[in-house]
């Protein structure tokens, strides 16, 4: 079973759409195919760049695509709900226990509230997920109605996660339009995410760096 097959699975696509619809009703930013697709590709990029096996790269992309389906159940503890849902789906698709274990563990540990980068797949997923900050995720139509999450995401005009050629540093580079949100707001809501990214980078044998508007901040 491949990532492309998972992407086309009707049941999985329905769960992702309905999970995103629930988050939209709660006022959250976009968590639909744009987000999970980007996270899947970035997880794959991280693992491939670090020269992991082709199958591990594929499993990372699958984990990225499935990582937010738990929002279908509830936003609270959605990583654990998503892990249980993924287990059932993958088991029915005849994935091996070894592969199910890696994917489910990564999904169950991707959220900054309870997640820990317990293995390389989980670490790559964490970095991919937490780096997806961008203007197009904001649903609120009017700037006057933005909450702090809307302001921060809307202010990010460019987001790029890269690993250097020596495979020693993973860097998140952001361009922030401060007329919509000061840089301080980013840290007000994302500090725990960045600390989790640092831990994830260390699991992969990397140093995590954060650069905002060409200023290295961590």
PDB file of N, CA, C and O in Angstrom, residues 46-47 50 52 117 119-121 123-124 127 163-171 197-209:
ATOM      1  N   UNK A  46      12.053  15.433   4.799  1.00  0.00           N
ATOM      2  CA  UNK A  46      12.983  15.319   5.930  1.00  0.00           C
ATOM      3  C   UNK A  46      13.621  13.936   5.949  1.00  0.00           C
ATOM      4  O   UNK A  46      14.849  13.795   6.048  1.00  0.00           O
ATOM      5  N   UNK A  47      12.816  12.904   5.852  1.00  0.00           N
ATOM      6  CA  UNK A  47      13.326  11.538   5.931  1.00  0.00           C
ATOM      7  C   UNK A  47      14.194  11.186   4.721  1.00  0.00           C
ATOM      8  O   UNK A  47      15.228  10.514   4.857  1.00  0.00           O
ATOM      9  N   UNK A  50      17.584  12.877   4.929  1.00  0.00           N
ATOM     10  CA  UNK A  50      18.440  12.202   5.914  1.00  0.00           C
ATOM     11  C   UNK A  50      18.764  10.770   5.503  1.00  0.00           C
ATOM     12  O   UNK A  50      19.284   9.992   6.303  1.00  0.00           O
ATOM     13  N   UNK A  52      16.949   8.088   4.732  1.00  0.00           N
ATOM     14  CA  UNK A  52      16.222   6.938   5.246  1.00  0.00           C
ATOM     15  C   UNK A  52      15.736   6.098   4.063  1.00  0.00           C
ATOM     16  O   UNK A  52      15.726   6.558   2.919  1.00  0.00           O
ATOM     17  N   UNK A 117       8.951  13.143  20.560  1.00  0.00           N
ATOM     18  CA  UNK A 117       9.552  12.529  19.373  1.00  0.00           C
ATOM     19  C   UNK A 117      10.249  11.212  19.721  1.00  0.00           C
ATOM     20  O   UNK A 117      11.475  11.128  19.818  1.00  0.00           O
ATOM     21  N   UNK A 119      10.596   8.454  18.082  1.00  0.00           N
ATOM     22  CA  UNK A 119      11.392   7.818  17.037  1.00  0.00           C
ATOM     23  C   UNK A 119      11.543   8.801  15.871  1.00  0.00           C
ATOM     24  O   UNK A 119      11.005   9.906  15.897  1.00  0.00           O
ATOM     25  N   UNK A 120      12.272   8.385  14.851  1.00  0.00           N
ATOM     26  CA  UNK A 120      12.575   9.304  13.750  1.00  0.00           C
ATOM     27  C   UNK A 120      11.345   9.690  12.944  1.00  0.00           C
ATOM     28  O   UNK A 120      11.236  10.817  12.482  1.00  0.00           O
ATOM     29  N   UNK A 121      10.410   8.771  12.780  1.00  0.00           N
ATOM     30  CA  UNK A 121       9.193   9.086  12.039  1.00  0.00           C
ATOM     31  C   UNK A 121       8.380  10.143  12.780  1.00  0.00           C
ATOM     32  O   UNK A 121       7.878  11.095  12.179  1.00  0.00           O
ATOM     33  N   UNK A 123       9.524  12.300  14.929  1.00  0.00           N
ATOM     34  CA  UNK A 123      10.282  13.553  14.910  1.00  0.00           C
ATOM     35  C   UNK A 123      10.086  14.300  13.594  1.00  0.00           C
ATOM     36  O   UNK A 123       9.877  15.517  13.570  1.00  0.00           O
ATOM     37  N   UNK A 124      10.147  13.568  12.484  1.00  0.00           N
ATOM     38  CA  UNK A 124       9.963  14.202  11.178  1.00  0.00           C
ATOM     39  C   UNK A 124       8.561  14.767  11.036  1.00  0.00           C
ATOM     40  O   UNK A 124       8.369  15.870  10.500  1.00  0.00           O
ATOM     41  N   UNK A 127       8.208  18.111  13.047  1.00  0.00           N
ATOM     42  CA  UNK A 127       8.824  19.244  12.347  1.00  0.00           C
ATOM     43  C   UNK A 127       7.989  19.688  11.158  1.00  0.00           C
ATOM     44  O   UNK A 127       7.797  20.889  10.922  1.00  0.00           O
ATOM     45  N   UNK A 163      16.987  21.455   5.454  1.00  0.00           N
ATOM     46  CA  UNK A 163      18.103  20.791   6.128  1.00  0.00           C
ATOM     47  C   UNK A 163      19.364  21.115   5.344  1.00  0.00           C
ATOM     48  O   UNK A 163      19.377  21.031   4.115  1.00  0.00           O
ATOM     49  N   UNK A 164      20.428  21.481   6.029  1.00  0.00           N
ATOM     50  CA  UNK A 164      21.654  21.871   5.338  1.00  0.00           C
ATOM     51  C   UNK A 164      22.352  20.660   4.700  1.00  0.00           C
ATOM     52  O   UNK A 164      22.020  19.503   4.990  1.00  0.00           O
ATOM     53  N   UNK A 165      23.288  20.929   3.827  1.00  0.00           N
ATOM     54  CA  UNK A 165      23.950  19.860   3.083  1.00  0.00           C
ATOM     55  C   UNK A 165      24.716  18.903   3.989  1.00  0.00           C
ATOM     56  O   UNK A 165      24.843  17.712   3.679  1.00  0.00           O
ATOM     57  N   UNK A 166      25.211  19.409   5.098  1.00  0.00           N
ATOM     58  CA  UNK A 166      25.968  18.559   6.023  1.00  0.00           C
ATOM     59  C   UNK A 166      25.067  17.701   6.898  1.00  0.00           C
ATOM     60  O   UNK A 166      25.552  16.843   7.646  1.00  0.00           O
ATOM     61  N   UNK A 167      23.757  17.930   6.807  1.00  0.00           N
ATOM     62  CA  UNK A 167      22.781  17.188   7.618  1.00  0.00           C
ATOM     63  C   UNK A 167      23.047  17.360   9.109  1.00  0.00           C
ATOM     64  O   UNK A 167      22.992  16.416   9.895  1.00  0.00           O
ATOM     65  N   UNK A 168      23.314  18.620   9.478  1.00  0.00           N
ATOM     66  CA  UNK A 168      23.554  18.932  10.886  1.00  0.00           C
ATOM     67  C   UNK A 168      22.530  19.907  11.445  1.00  0.00           C
ATOM     68  O   UNK A 168      22.359  19.985  12.672  1.00  0.00           O
ATOM     69  N   UNK A 169      21.854  20.668  10.557  1.00  0.00           N
ATOM     70  CA  UNK A 169      20.934  21.727  11.005  1.00  0.00           C
ATOM     71  C   UNK A 169      19.643  21.658  10.214  1.00  0.00           C
ATOM     72  O   UNK A 169      19.663  21.512   8.985  1.00  0.00           O
ATOM     73  N   UNK A 170      18.512  21.758  10.909  1.00  0.00           N
ATOM     74  CA  UNK A 170      17.221  21.972  10.252  1.00  0.00           C
ATOM     75  C   UNK A 170      16.757  23.368  10.646  1.00  0.00           C
ATOM     76  O   UNK A 170      16.745  23.722  11.822  1.00  0.00           O
ATOM     77  N   UNK A 171      16.423  24.168   9.640  1.00  0.00           N
ATOM     78  CA  UNK A 171      16.111  25.579   9.888  1.00  0.00           C
ATOM     79  C   UNK A 171      14.711  25.913   9.385  1.00  0.00           C
ATOM     80  O   UNK A 171      14.362  25.589   8.250  1.00  0.00           O
ATOM     81  N   UNK A 197       9.866  21.155  18.415  1.00  0.00           N
ATOM     82  CA  UNK A 197      10.667  21.048  17.203  1.00  0.00           C
ATOM     83  C   UNK A 197      12.144  20.862  17.537  1.00  0.00           C
ATOM     84  O   UNK A 197      12.850  20.085  16.870  1.00  0.00           O
ATOM     85  N   UNK A 198      12.616  21.571  18.534  1.00  0.00           N
ATOM     86  CA  UNK A 198      14.012  21.418  18.931  1.00  0.00           C
ATOM     87  C   UNK A 198      14.288  19.990  19.406  1.00  0.00           C
ATOM     88  O   UNK A 198      15.300  19.386  19.047  1.00  0.00           O
ATOM     89  N   UNK A 199      13.368  19.458  20.187  1.00  0.00           N
ATOM     90  CA  UNK A 199      13.508  18.083  20.658  1.00  0.00           C
ATOM     91  C   UNK A 199      13.444  17.094  19.489  1.00  0.00           C
ATOM     92  O   UNK A 199      14.204  16.115  19.444  1.00  0.00           O
ATOM     93  N   UNK A 200      12.541  17.365  18.537  1.00  0.00           N
ATOM     94  CA  UNK A 200      12.418  16.496  17.361  1.00  0.00           C
ATOM     95  C   UNK A 200      13.699  16.520  16.535  1.00  0.00           C
ATOM     96  O   UNK A 200      14.167  15.481  16.049  1.00  0.00           O
ATOM     97  N   UNK A 201      14.262  17.706  16.370  1.00  0.00           N
ATOM     98  CA  UNK A 201      15.510  17.824  15.618  1.00  0.00           C
ATOM     99  C   UNK A 201      16.623  17.014  16.280  1.00  0.00           C
ATOM    100  O   UNK A 201      17.395  16.322  15.606  1.00  0.00           O
ATOM    101  N   UNK A 202      16.700  17.099  17.588  1.00  0.00           N
ATOM    102  CA  UNK A 202      17.724  16.359  18.320  1.00  0.00           C
ATOM    103  C   UNK A 202      17.561  14.853  18.131  1.00  0.00           C
ATOM    104  O   UNK A 202      18.554  14.121  18.022  1.00  0.00           O
ATOM    105  N   UNK A 203      16.314  14.384  18.075  1.00  0.00           N
ATOM    106  CA  UNK A 203      16.067  12.959  17.833  1.00  0.00           C
ATOM    107  C   UNK A 203      16.624  12.527  16.478  1.00  0.00           C
ATOM    108  O   UNK A 203      17.077  11.390  16.307  1.00  0.00           O
ATOM    109  N   UNK A 204      16.603  13.444  15.520  1.00  0.00           N
ATOM    110  CA  UNK A 204      17.115  13.168  14.184  1.00  0.00           C
ATOM    111  C   UNK A 204      18.603  13.491  14.042  1.00  0.00           C
ATOM    112  O   UNK A 204      19.162  13.406  12.945  1.00  0.00           O
ATOM    113  N   UNK A 205      19.234  13.870  15.140  1.00  0.00           N
ATOM    114  CA  UNK A 205      20.653  14.208  15.115  1.00  0.00           C
ATOM    115  C   UNK A 205      20.938  15.566  14.520  1.00  0.00           C
ATOM    116  O   UNK A 205      22.032  15.825  14.002  1.00  0.00           O
ATOM    117  N   UNK A 206      19.960  16.472  14.619  1.00  0.00           N
ATOM    118  CA  UNK A 206      20.072  17.798  14.026  1.00  0.00           C
ATOM    119  C   UNK A 206      19.976  18.889  15.090  1.00  0.00           C
ATOM    120  O   UNK A 206      19.441  18.667  16.179  1.00  0.00           O
ATOM    121  N   UNK A 207      20.434  20.070  14.736  1.00  0.00           N
ATOM    122  CA  UNK A 207      20.215  21.272  15.538  1.00  0.00           C
ATOM    123  C   UNK A 207      19.068  22.047  14.917  1.00  0.00           C
ATOM    124  O   UNK A 207      19.016  22.198  13.694  1.00  0.00           O
ATOM    125  N   UNK A 208      18.155  22.531  15.734  1.00  0.00           N
ATOM    126  CA  UNK A 208      17.015  23.302  15.222  1.00  0.00           C
ATOM    127  C   UNK A 208      17.319  24.785  15.300  1.00  0.00           C
ATOM    128  O   UNK A 208      17.752  25.297  16.332  1.00  0.00           O
ATOM    129  N   UNK A 209      17.079  25.483  14.178  1.00  0.00           N
ATOM    130  CA  UNK A 209      17.244  26.938  14.142  1.00  0.00           C
ATOM    131  C   UNK A 209      15.957  27.583  13.636  1.00  0.00           C
ATOM    132  O   UNK A 209      15.323  27.067  12.707  1.00  0.00           O
TER     133      UNK A 209
END
